[in-house]
Short mmCIF file of C-alpha atoms in Angstrom, two decimals:
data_model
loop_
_atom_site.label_atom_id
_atom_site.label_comp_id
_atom_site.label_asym_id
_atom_site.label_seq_id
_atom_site.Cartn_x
_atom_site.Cartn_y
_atom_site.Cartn_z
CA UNK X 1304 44.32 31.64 -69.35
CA UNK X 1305 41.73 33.77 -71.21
CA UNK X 1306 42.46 32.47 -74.51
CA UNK X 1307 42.65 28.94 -72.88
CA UNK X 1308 38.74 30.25 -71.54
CA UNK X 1309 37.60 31.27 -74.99
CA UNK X 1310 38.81 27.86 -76.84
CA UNK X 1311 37.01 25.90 -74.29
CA UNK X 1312 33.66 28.38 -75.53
CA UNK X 1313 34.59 28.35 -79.08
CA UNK X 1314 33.90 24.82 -79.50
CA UNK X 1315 30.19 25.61 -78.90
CA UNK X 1316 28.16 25.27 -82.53
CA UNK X 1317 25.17 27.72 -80.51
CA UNK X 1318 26.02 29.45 -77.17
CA UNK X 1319 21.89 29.62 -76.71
CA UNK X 1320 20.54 26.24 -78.16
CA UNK X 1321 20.30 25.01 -74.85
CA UNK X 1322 17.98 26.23 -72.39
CA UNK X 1323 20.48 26.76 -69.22
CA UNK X 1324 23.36 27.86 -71.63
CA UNK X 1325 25.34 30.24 -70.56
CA UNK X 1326 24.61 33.88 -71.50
CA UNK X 1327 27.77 35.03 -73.61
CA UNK X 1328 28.94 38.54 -73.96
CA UNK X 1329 31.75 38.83 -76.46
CA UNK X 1330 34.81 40.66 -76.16
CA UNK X 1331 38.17 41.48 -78.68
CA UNK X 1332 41.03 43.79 -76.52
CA UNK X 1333 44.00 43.75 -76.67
CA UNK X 1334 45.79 40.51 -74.54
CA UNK X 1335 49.03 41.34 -75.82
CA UNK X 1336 51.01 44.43 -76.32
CA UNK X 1337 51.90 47.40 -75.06
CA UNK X 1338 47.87 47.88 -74.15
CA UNK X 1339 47.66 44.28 -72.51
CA UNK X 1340 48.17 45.19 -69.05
CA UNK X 1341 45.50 47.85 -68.41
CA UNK X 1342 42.97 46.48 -70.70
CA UNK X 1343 43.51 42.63 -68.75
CA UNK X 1344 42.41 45.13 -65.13
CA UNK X 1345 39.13 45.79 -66.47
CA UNK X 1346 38.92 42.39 -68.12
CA UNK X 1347 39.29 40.49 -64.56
CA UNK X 1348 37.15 42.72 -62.40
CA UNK X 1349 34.11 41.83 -65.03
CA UNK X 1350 35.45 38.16 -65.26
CA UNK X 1351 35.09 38.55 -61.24
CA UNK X 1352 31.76 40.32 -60.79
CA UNK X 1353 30.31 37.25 -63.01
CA UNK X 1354 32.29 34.40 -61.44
CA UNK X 1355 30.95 35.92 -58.07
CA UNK X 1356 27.52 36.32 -59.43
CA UNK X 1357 27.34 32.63 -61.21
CA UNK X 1358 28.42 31.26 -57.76
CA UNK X 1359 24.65 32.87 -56.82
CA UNK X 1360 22.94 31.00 -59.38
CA UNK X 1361 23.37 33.18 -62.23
CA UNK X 1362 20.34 35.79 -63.93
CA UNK X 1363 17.40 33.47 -64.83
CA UNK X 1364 18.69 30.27 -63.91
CA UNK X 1365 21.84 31.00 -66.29
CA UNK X 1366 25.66 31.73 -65.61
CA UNK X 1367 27.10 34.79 -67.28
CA UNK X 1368 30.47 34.49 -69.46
CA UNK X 1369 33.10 36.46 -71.08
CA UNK X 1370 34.12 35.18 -73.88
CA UNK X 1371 37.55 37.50 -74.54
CA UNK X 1372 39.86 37.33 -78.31
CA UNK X 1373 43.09 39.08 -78.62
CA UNK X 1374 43.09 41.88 -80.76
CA UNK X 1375 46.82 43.02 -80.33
CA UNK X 1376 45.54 46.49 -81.02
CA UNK X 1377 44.91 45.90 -84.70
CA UNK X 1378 41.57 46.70 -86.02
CA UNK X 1379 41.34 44.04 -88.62
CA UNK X 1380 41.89 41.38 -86.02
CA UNK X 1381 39.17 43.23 -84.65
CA UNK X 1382 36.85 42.84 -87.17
CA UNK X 1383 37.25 39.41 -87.56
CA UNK X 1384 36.93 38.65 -83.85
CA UNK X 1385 33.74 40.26 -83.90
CA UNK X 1386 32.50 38.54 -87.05
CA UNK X 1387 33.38 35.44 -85.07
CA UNK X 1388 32.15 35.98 -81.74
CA UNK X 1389 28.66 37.29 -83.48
CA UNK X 1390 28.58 33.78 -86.06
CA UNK X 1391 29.07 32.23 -82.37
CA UNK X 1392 25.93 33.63 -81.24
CA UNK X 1393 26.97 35.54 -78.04
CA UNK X 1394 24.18 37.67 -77.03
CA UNK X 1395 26.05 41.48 -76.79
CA UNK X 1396 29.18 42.60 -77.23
CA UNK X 1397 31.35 44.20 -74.05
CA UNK X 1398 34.52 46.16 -73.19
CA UNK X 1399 36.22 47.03 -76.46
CA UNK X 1400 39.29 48.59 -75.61
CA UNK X 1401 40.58 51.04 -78.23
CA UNK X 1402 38.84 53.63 -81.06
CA UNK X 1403 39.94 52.16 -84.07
CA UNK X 1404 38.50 48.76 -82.90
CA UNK X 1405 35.33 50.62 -82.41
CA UNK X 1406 35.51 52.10 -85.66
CA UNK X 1407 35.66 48.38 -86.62
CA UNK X 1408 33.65 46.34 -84.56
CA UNK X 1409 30.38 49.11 -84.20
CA UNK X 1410 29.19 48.23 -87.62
CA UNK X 1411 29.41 44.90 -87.31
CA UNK X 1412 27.11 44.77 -84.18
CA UNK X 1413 24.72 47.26 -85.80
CA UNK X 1414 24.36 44.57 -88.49
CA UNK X 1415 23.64 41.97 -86.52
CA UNK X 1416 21.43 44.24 -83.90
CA UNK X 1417 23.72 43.37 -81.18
CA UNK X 1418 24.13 45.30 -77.98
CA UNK X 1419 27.82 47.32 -78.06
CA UNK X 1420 28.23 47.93 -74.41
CA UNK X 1421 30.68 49.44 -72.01
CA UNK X 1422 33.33 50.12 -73.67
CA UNK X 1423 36.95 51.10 -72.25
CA UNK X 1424 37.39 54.02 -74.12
CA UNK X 1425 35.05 57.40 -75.21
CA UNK X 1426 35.20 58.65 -78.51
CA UNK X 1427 32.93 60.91 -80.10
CA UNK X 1428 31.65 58.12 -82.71
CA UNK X 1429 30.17 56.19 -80.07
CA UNK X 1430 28.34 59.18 -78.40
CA UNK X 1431 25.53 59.76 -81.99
CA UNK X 1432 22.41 59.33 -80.50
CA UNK X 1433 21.33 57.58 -83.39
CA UNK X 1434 23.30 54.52 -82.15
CA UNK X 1435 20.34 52.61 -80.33
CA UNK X 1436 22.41 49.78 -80.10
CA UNK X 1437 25.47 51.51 -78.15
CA UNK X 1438 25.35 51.50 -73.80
CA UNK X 1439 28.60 53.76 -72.49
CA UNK X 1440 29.26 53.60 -69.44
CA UNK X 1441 31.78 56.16 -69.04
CA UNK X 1442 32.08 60.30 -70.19
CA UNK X 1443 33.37 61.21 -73.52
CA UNK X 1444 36.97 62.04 -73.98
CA UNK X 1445 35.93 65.86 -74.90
CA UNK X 1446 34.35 65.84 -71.92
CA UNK X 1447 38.00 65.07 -69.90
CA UNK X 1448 40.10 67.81 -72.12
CA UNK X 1449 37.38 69.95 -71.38
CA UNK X 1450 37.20 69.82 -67.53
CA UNK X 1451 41.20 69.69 -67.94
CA UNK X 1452 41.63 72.51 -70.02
CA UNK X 1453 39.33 74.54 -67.32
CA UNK X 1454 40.68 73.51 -64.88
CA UNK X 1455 44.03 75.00 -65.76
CA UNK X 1456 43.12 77.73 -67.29
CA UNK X 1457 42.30 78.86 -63.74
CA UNK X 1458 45.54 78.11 -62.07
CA UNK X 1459 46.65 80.43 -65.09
CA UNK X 1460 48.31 77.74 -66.58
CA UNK X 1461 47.66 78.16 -70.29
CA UNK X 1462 50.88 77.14 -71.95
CA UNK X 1463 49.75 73.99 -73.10
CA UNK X 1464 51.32 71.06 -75.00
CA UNK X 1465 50.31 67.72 -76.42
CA UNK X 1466 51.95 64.80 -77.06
CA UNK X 1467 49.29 62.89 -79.29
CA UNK X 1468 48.78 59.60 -80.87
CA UNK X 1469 48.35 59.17 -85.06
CA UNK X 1470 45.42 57.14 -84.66
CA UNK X 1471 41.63 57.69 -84.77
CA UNK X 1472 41.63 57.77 -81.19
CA UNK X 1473 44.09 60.73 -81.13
CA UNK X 1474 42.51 62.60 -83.78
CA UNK X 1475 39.15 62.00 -81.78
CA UNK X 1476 40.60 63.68 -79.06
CA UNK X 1477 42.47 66.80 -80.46
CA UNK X 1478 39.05 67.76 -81.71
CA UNK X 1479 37.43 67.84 -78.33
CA UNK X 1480 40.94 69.34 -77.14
CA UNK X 1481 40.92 71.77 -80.24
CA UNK X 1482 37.11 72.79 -79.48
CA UNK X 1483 37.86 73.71 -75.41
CA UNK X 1484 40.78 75.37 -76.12
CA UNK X 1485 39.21 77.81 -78.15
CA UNK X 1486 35.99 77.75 -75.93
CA UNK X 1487 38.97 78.95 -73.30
CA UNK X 1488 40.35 81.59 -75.94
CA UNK X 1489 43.44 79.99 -75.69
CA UNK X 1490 45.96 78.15 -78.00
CA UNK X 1491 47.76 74.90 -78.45
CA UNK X 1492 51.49 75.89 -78.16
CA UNK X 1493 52.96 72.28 -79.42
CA UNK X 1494 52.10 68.96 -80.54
CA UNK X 1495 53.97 66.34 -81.43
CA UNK X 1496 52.64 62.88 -83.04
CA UNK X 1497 53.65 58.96 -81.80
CA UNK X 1498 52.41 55.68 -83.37
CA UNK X 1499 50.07 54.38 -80.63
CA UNK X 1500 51.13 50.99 -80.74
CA UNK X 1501 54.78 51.82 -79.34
CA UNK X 1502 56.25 53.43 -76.32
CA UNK X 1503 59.12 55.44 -77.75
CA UNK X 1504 59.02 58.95 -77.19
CA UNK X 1505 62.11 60.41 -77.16
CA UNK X 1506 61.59 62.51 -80.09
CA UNK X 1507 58.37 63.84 -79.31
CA UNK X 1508 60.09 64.60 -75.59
CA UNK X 1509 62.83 66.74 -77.31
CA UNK X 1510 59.74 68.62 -79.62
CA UNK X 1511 57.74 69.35 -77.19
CA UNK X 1512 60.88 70.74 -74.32
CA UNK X 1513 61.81 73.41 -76.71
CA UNK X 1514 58.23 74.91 -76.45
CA UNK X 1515 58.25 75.36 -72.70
CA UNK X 1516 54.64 74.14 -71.70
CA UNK X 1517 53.26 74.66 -68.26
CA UNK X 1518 51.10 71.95 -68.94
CA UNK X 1519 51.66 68.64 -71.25
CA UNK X 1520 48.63 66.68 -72.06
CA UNK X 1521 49.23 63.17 -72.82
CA UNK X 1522 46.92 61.75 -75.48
CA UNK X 1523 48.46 57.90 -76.22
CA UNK X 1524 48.77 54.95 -74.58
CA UNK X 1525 49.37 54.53 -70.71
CA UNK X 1526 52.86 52.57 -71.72
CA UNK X 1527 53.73 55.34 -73.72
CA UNK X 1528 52.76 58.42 -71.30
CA UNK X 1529 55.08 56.39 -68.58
CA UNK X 1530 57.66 56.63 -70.93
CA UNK X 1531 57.14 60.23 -72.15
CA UNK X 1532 57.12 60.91 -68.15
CA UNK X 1533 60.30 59.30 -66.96
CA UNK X 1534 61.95 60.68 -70.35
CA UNK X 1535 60.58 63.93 -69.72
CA UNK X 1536 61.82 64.50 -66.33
CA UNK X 1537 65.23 62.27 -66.67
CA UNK X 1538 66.43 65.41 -68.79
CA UNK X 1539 64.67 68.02 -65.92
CA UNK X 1540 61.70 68.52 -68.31
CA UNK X 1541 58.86 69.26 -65.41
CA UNK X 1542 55.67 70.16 -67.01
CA UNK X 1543 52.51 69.47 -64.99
CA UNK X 1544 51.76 65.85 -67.13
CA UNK X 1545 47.80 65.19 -67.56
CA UNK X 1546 47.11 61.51 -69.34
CA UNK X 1547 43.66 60.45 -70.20
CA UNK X 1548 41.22 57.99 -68.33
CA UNK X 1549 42.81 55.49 -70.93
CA UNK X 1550 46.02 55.23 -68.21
CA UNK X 1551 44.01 54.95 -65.29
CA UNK X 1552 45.34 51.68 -63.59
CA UNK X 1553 47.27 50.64 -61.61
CA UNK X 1554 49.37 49.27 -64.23
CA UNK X 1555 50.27 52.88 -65.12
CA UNK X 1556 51.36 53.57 -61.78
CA UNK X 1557 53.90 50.72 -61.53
CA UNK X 1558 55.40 51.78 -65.10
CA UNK X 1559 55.64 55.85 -63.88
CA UNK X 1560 58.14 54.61 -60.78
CA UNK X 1561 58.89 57.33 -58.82
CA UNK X 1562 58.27 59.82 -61.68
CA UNK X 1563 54.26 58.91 -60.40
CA UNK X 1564 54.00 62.12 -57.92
CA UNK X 1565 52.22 64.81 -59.36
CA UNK X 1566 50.83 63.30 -63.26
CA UNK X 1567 47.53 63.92 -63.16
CA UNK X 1568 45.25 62.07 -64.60
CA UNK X 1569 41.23 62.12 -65.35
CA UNK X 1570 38.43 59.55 -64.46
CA UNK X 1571 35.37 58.68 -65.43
CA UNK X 1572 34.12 56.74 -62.79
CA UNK X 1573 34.29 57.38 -59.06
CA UNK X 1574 37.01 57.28 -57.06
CA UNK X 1575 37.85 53.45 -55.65
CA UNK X 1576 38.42 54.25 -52.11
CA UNK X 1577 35.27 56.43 -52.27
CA UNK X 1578 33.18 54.13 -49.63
CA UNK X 1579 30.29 56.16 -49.16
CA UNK X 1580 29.42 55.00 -52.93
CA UNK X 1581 27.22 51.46 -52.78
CA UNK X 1582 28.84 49.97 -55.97
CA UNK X 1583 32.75 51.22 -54.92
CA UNK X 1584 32.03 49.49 -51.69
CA UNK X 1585 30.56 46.48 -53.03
CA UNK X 1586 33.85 46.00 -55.81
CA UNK X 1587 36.46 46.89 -53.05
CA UNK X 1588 34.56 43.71 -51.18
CA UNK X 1589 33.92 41.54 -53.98
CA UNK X 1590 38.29 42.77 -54.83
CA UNK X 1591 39.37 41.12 -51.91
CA UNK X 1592 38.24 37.77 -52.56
CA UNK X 1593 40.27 35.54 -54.27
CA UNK X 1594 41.87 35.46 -56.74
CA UNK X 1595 41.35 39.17 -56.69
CA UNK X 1596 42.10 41.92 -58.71
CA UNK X 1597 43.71 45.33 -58.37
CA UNK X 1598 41.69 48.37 -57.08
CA UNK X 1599 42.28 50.95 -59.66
CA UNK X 1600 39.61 52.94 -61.53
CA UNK X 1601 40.08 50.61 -64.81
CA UNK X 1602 39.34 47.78 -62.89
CA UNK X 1603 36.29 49.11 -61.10
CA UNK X 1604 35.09 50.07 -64.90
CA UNK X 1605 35.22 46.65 -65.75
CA UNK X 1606 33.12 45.69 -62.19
CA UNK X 1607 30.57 48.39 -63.29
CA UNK X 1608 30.16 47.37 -66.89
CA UNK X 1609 29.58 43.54 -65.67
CA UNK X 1610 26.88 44.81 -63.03
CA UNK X 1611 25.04 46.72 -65.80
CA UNK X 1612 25.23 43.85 -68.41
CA UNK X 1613 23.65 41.67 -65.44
CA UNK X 1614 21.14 44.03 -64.52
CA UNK X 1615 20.48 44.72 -68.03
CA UNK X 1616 20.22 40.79 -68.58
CA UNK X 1617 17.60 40.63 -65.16
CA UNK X 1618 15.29 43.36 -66.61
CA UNK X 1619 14.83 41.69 -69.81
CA UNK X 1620 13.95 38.21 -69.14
CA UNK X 1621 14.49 34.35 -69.17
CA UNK X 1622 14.08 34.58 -73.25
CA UNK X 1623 16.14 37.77 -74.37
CA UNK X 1624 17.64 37.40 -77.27
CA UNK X 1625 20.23 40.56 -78.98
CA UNK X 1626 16.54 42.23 -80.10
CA UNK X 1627 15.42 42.01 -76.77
CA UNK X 1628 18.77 42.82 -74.88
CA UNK X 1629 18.95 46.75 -76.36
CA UNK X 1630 14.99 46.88 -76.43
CA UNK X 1631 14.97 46.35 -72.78
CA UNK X 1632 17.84 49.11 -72.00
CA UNK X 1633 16.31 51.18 -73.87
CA UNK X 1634 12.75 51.11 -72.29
CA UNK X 1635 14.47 51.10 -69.27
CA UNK X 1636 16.51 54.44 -69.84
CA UNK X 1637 18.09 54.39 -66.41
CA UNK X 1638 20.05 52.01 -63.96
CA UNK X 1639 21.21 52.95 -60.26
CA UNK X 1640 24.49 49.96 -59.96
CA UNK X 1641 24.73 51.76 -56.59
CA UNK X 1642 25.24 55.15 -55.92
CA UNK X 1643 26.50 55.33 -59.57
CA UNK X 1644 23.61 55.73 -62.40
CA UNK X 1645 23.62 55.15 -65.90
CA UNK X 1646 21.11 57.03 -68.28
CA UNK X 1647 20.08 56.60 -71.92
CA UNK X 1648 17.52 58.88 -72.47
CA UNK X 1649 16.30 58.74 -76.70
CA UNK X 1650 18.79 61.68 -76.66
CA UNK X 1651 21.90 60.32 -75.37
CA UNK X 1652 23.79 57.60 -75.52
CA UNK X 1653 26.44 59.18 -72.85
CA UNK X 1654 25.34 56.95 -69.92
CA UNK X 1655 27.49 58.38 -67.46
CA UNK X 1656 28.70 62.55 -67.51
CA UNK X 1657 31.41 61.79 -64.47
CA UNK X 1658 34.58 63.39 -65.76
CA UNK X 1659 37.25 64.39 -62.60
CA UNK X 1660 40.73 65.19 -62.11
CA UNK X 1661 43.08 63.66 -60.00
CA UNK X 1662 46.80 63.54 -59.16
CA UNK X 1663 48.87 61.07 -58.22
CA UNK X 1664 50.19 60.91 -54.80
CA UNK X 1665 53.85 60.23 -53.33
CA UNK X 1666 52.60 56.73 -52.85
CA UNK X 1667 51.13 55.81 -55.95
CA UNK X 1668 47.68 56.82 -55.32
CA UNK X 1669 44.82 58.64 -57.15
CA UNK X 1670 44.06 61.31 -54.91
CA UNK X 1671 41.23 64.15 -55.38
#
């Protein structure tokens, strides 16, 4: 269906040459592989938030689309899915899901001075705040090991593992792992390394059982920290399992089984069963209608990102063009979606400093 969407949009020599075109944002994620369920979560609850808001008439008179290519987790496809979607003339680009396709895309969009918004992930390389042209909308991944690494530290738990993926993105995050642990005078006990496009782990399970963690951090893909987890305790390996914000959906969930209760997990946005927050409220609503989409935290990332791209639209008027789109963020600095603010002072380009642990419950819930 979504590649069916973007053919019908590809066909388009100009998205803007006419006046009540629709406003494009351009995504590549991955549609297949062992990423496609998680990152199509997020996907729909944007594709939602702007189907609901072009039944209203649109920003300015003009619907808003998503115009999403399959990456398949490869960072050349990547690359030339951005080159494409930018020769297309789609006004920003949204929702990227991993760090090497950041590492790809992000200079690509600098060239061509389009807005890099929202993405699904939170490396450090997005975070310079030199990068006027980058909107997060989400907390860094340092700023998840950190709170974790705290966190346990406390309970006295500071035997610590890590299962950790060879890529950019797992490198990006060993650094901000590296960096608390020794802000918590403490010391990695184990690591062991997995290609992050795969789910087999039963290696790295035997490496990192003969250390005897308390605590085994899961830094790879949700399909293989499932597998790592079922693996793990099949054999009566029972760490305390902490994944990333990268496995937060519901997706994750159904893949853990009943090995779910007790993996905890961080977030970077708030909870969605939190009802006394405007925009959680307003997604759990807008989630309901059909066709609907799950309520998980990835999918209420992809609701927030949508809001701000809309807002961010709203703000900078009927003729925006990419110039116009990150000048008028920028002058703007901050945007309340409900409850839920996003900042980007000239210092920053964090957005969002939400970083929480959670643990999931007997029945498949993120609980607090």
């Amino acid at each position: 269906m979504l590649l069916a969407a973007s053919a019908s949009v590809l066909s388009a020599p100009w998205l803007g040459a006419r006046a009540n075109a629709a406003w494009v944002i351009g995504q590549s994620a991955p549609q297949t592989g062992v990423l496609a369920a998680s990152n199509a979560e997020t996907t729909a609850a944007a594709r939602l938030y702007f189907s609901q808001l072009n039944q209203r008439g649109g920003v300015h008179g003009r619907p808003i689309e998503l115009l999403s290519m399959d990456d398949a987790q490869d960072a050349k496809r990547t690359a030339e899915n951005t080159q494409k979607l930018l020769n297309l003339g789609v006004l920003g680009l949204a929702l990227y899901r991993t760090t090497p396709s950041s590492e790809a895309a992000l200079p690509l969009a600098r060239k061509a001075g389009a807005a890099y918004i929202g993405t699904q992930v939170g490396p450090s390389l997005l975070y310079d705040p030199k990068l006027t042209e980058v909107f997060n909308t989400r907390a860094r991944y340092s700023d998840e090991v950190s709170r974790a690494v705290n966190f346990f530290k406390n309970l006295g738990m500071t035997r610590v593992a890590a299962l950790v993926a060879s890529d950019s993105f797992g490198k990006d995050v060993m650094a901000g792992l590296r960096s608390a642990m020794a802000e918590a005078k403490l010391e990695l006990l184990a690591e062991a390394s997995i290609d992050n496009r795969s789910a087999d782990v039963t290696q790295q399970i035997e490496q990192l059982r003969k250390a005897n963690p308390q605590v085994v951090l899961l830094i790879s893909n949700a399909k293989a920290a499932a597998s790592f987890v079922n693996g793990a305790r099949a054999l009566g390996f029972r760490p305390t399992f902490v994944s990333l914000s990268n496995t937060s959906s519901a997706s994750f969930i159904q893949d853990l089984g009943k090995a779910a209760e007790g993996v905890v997990v961080t977030q970077v946005m708030p909870s969605p069963h939190a009802g006394r927050v405007r925009v959680v409220s307003e997604f759990r609503e807008a989630a309901a209608q059909p066709p609907g989409v799950p309520v998980s935290h990835a999918s209420l990332q992809g609701y927030v990102t949508a809001k701000f791209i809309h807002e961010a639209i709203r703000r900078a008027g009927p003729g925006v063009d990419r110039a116009g789109l990150v000048d008028a963020i920028n002058r703007a600095n901050t945007f309340d979606l409900g409850d839920f603010t996003l900042a980007y002072p000239r210092d920053s380009r964090q957005g969002s400093r939400l970083a929480e642990l959670t643990v999931i419950s007997r029945d498949g819930r993120f609980m607090y």
